[in-house]
Short mmCIF file of C-alpha atoms in Angstrom, two decimals:
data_model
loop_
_atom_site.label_atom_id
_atom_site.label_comp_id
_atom_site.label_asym_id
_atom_site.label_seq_id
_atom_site.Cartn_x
_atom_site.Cartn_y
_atom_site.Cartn_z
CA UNK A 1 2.46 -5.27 20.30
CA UNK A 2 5.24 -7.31 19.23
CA UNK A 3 7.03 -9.58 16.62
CA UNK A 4 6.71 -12.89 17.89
CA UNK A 5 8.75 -15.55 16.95
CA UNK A 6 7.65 -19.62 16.53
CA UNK A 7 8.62 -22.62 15.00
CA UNK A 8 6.21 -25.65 13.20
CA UNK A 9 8.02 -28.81 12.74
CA UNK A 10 7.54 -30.90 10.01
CA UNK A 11 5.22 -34.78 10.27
CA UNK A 12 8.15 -36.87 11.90
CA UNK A 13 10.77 -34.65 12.68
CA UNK A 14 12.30 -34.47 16.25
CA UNK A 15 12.85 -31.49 18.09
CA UNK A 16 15.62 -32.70 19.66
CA UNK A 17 17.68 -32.11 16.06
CA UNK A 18 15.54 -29.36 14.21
CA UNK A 19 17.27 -25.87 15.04
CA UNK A 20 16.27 -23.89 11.83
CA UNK A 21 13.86 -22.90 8.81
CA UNK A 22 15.81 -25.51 6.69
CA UNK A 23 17.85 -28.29 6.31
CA UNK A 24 21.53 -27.86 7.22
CA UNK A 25 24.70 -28.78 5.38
CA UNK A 26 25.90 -30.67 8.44
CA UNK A 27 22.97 -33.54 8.03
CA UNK A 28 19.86 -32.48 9.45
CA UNK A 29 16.98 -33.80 7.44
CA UNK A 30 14.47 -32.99 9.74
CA UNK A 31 13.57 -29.27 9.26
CA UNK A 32 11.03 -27.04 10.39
CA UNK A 33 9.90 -23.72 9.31
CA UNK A 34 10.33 -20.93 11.70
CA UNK A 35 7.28 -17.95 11.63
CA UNK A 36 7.84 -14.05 12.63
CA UNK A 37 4.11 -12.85 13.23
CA UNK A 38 4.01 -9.59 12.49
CA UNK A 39 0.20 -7.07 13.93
CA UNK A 40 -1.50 -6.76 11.43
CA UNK A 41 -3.42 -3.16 12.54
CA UNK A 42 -2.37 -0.38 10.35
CA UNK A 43 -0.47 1.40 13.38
CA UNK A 44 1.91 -1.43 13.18
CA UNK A 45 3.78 -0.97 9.94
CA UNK A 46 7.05 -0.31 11.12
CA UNK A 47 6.92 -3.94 12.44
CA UNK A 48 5.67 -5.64 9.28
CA UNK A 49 8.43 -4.04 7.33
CA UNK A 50 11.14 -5.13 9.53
CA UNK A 51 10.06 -8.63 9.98
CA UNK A 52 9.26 -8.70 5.79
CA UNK A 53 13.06 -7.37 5.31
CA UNK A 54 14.24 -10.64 7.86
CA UNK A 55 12.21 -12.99 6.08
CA UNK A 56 12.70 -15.56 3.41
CA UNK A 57 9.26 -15.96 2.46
CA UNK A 58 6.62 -13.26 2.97
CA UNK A 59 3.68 -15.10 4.02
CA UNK A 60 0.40 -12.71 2.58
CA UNK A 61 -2.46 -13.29 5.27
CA UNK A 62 -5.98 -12.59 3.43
CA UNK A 63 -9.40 -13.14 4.36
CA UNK A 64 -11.54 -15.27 2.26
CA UNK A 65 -14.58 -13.12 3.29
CA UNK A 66 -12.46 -9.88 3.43
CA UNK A 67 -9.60 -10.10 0.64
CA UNK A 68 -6.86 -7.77 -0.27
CA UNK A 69 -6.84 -4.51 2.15
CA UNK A 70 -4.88 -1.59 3.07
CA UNK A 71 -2.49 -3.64 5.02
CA UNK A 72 -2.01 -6.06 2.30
CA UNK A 73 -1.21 -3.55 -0.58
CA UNK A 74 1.35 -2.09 2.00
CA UNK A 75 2.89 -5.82 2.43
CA UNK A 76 2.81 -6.19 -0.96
CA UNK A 77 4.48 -2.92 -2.27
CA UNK A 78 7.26 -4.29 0.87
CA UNK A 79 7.84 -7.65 -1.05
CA UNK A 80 7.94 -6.03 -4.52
CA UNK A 81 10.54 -3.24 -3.33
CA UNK A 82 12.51 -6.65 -1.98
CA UNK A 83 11.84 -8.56 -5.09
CA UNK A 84 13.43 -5.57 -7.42
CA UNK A 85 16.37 -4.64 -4.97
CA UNK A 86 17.19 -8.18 -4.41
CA UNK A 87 16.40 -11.12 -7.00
CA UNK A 88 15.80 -14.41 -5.87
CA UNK A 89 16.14 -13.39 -2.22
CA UNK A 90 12.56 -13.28 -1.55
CA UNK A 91 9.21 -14.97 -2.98
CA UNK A 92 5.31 -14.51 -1.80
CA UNK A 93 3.33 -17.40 -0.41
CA UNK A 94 -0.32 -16.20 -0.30
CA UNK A 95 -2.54 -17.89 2.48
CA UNK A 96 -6.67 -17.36 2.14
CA UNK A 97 -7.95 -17.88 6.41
CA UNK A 98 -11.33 -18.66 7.35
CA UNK A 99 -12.48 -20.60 4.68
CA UNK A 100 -14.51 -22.65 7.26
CA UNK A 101 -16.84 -19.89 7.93
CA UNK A 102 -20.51 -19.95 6.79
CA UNK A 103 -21.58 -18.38 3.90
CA UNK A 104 -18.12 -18.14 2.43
CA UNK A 105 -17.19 -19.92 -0.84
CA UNK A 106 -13.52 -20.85 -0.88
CA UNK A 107 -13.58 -21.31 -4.88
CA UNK A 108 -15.25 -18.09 -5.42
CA UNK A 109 -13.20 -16.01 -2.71
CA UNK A 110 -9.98 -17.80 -4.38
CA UNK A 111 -10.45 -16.27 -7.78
CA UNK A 112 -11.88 -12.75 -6.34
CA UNK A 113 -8.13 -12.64 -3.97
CA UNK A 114 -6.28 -14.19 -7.75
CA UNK A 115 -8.03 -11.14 -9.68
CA UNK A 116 -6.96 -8.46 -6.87
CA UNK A 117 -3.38 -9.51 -6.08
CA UNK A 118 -3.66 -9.04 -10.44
CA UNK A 119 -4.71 -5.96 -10.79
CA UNK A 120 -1.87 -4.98 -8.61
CA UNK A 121 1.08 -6.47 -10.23
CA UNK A 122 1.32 -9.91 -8.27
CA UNK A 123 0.38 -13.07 -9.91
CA UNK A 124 -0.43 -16.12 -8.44
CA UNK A 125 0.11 -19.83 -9.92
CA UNK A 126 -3.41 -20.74 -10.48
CA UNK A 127 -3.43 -16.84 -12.79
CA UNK A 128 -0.10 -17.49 -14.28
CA UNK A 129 -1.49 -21.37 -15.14
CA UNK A 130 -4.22 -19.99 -17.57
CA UNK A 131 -1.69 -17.62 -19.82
CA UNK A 132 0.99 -18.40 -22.29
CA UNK A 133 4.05 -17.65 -20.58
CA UNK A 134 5.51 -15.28 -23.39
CA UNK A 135 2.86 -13.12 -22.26
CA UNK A 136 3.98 -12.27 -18.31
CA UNK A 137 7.06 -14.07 -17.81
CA UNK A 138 9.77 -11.65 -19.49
CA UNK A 139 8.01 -8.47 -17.62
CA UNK A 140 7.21 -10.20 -13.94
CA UNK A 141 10.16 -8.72 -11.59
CA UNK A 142 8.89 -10.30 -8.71
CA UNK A 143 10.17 -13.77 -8.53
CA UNK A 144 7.83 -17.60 -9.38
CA UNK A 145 3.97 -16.97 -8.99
CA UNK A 146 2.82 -17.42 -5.96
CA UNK A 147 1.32 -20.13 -4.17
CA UNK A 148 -1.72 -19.56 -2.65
CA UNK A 149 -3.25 -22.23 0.05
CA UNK A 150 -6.93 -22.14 0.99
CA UNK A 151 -6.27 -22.66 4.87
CA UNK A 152 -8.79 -22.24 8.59
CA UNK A 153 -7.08 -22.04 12.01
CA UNK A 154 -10.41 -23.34 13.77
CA UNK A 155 -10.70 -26.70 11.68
CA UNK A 156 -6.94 -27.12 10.32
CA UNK A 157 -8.07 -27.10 6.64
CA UNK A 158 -5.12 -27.01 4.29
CA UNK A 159 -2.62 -26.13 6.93
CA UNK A 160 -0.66 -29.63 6.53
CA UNK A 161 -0.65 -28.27 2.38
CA UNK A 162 0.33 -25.01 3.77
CA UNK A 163 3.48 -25.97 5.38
CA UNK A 164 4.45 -28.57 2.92
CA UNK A 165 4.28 -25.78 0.25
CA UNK A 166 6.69 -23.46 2.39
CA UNK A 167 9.07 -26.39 2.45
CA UNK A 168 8.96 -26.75 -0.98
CA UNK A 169 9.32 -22.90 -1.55
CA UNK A 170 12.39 -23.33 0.80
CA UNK A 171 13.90 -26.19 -1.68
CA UNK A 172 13.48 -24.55 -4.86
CA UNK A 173 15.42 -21.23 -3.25
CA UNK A 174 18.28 -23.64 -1.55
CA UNK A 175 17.81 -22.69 1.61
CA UNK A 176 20.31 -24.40 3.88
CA UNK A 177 21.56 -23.52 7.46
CA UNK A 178 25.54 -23.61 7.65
CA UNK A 179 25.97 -26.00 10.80
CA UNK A 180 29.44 -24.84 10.82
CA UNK A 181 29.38 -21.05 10.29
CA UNK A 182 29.48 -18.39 12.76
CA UNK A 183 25.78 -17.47 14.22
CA UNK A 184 23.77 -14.24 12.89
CA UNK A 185 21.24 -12.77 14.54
CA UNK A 186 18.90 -9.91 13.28
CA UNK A 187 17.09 -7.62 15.55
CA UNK A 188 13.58 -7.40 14.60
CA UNK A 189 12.04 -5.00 17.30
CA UNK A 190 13.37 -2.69 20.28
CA UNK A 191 12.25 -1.03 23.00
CA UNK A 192 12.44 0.34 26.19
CA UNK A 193 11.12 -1.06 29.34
CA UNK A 194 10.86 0.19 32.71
CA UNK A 195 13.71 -1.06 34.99
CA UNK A 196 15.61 -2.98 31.97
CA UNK A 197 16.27 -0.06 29.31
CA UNK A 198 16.51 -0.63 25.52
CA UNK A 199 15.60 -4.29 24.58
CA UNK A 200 15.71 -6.42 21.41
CA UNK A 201 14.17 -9.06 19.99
CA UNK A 202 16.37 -11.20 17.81
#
């Protein structure tokens, strides 16, 4: 397993001139938003911590019919250790999958994931939208609420909201690719494979 890398363009942009997560300084106004897809098995957490420390936005994966797990908590306690260490550097976009299948009730499974991402510390706008802001808004360390997008990879549901959100959440933190600054890159995994030695994955 791996840390795989991908990029969604945005309705209408070209490829031709999209090269990052965001809008650049030097006139690209066609971004895209660029994914590391981190395993989600428990064995894997060395992984998910790297590609959560590389990130902008932590994108929470949960399970309408499942909700908050193991894995998630661990994610979570990641992006709340970011959050503290580093303010503003980091927010939490929460995305509910398979809301298409049967027997699953995406209002009900909303408000069940709302209530656990609560009880441990994480609040999400549609949470934070019901309470006076005096009461959460000095305490909460951990950046805006987060967004959370009913979404299902077999029909598409809420996937165009999805990304648009993410662009937004890229707005309201500025983030801007320098088109004239040096280039960065971050190694996210390494290995060692026969015949080729130590590789990285940038």
């Amino acid at each position: 397993q791996t840390v795989s890398a991908f990029q969604v363009l945005l309705p209408g942009a070209d490829s031709s001139s999209s090269s990052s997560s965001s809008s650049s300084s030097s006139g690209n106004n066609n971004p895209g938003v660029t994914f590391l897809d981190t395993p989600g098995h428990a064995a894997f957490r060395s992984m998910r911590r790297s590609g959560s420390h590389t990130a902008d936005v932590i994108v929470l994966v949960v399970a309408a019919d499942d909700g908050v797990s193991a894995q998630t908590v661990e994610i979570l306690d990641t992006y709340k250790s970011i959050a503290r260490g580093q303010p503003g550097s980091i927010t939490l976009v929460v995305a509910m999958t398979k809301v298409d299948k049967p027997g699953v009730n995406a209002e009900e499974s909303r408000i069940a994931i709302e209530n656990q991402l609560l009880e441990r510390g994480i609040y999400t706008e549609g949470v934070a939208s019901t309470m006076p802001s005096n009461d959460w808004e000095e305490e909460y360390e951990y950046g805006p609420p987060a967004q959370l997008f009913p979404v299902s990879g077999v029909t598409g549901e809420g996937l165009d909201d999805f990304v648009e959100g993410l662009v937004l959440q890229s707005e309201v933190m500025d983030l801007r690719a320098d088109g004239t600054a040096r280039a960065e890159g971050v190694v996210i995994d390494a290995r060692v494979e026969r015949g080729l030695g130590v590789v990285t994955d940038c």
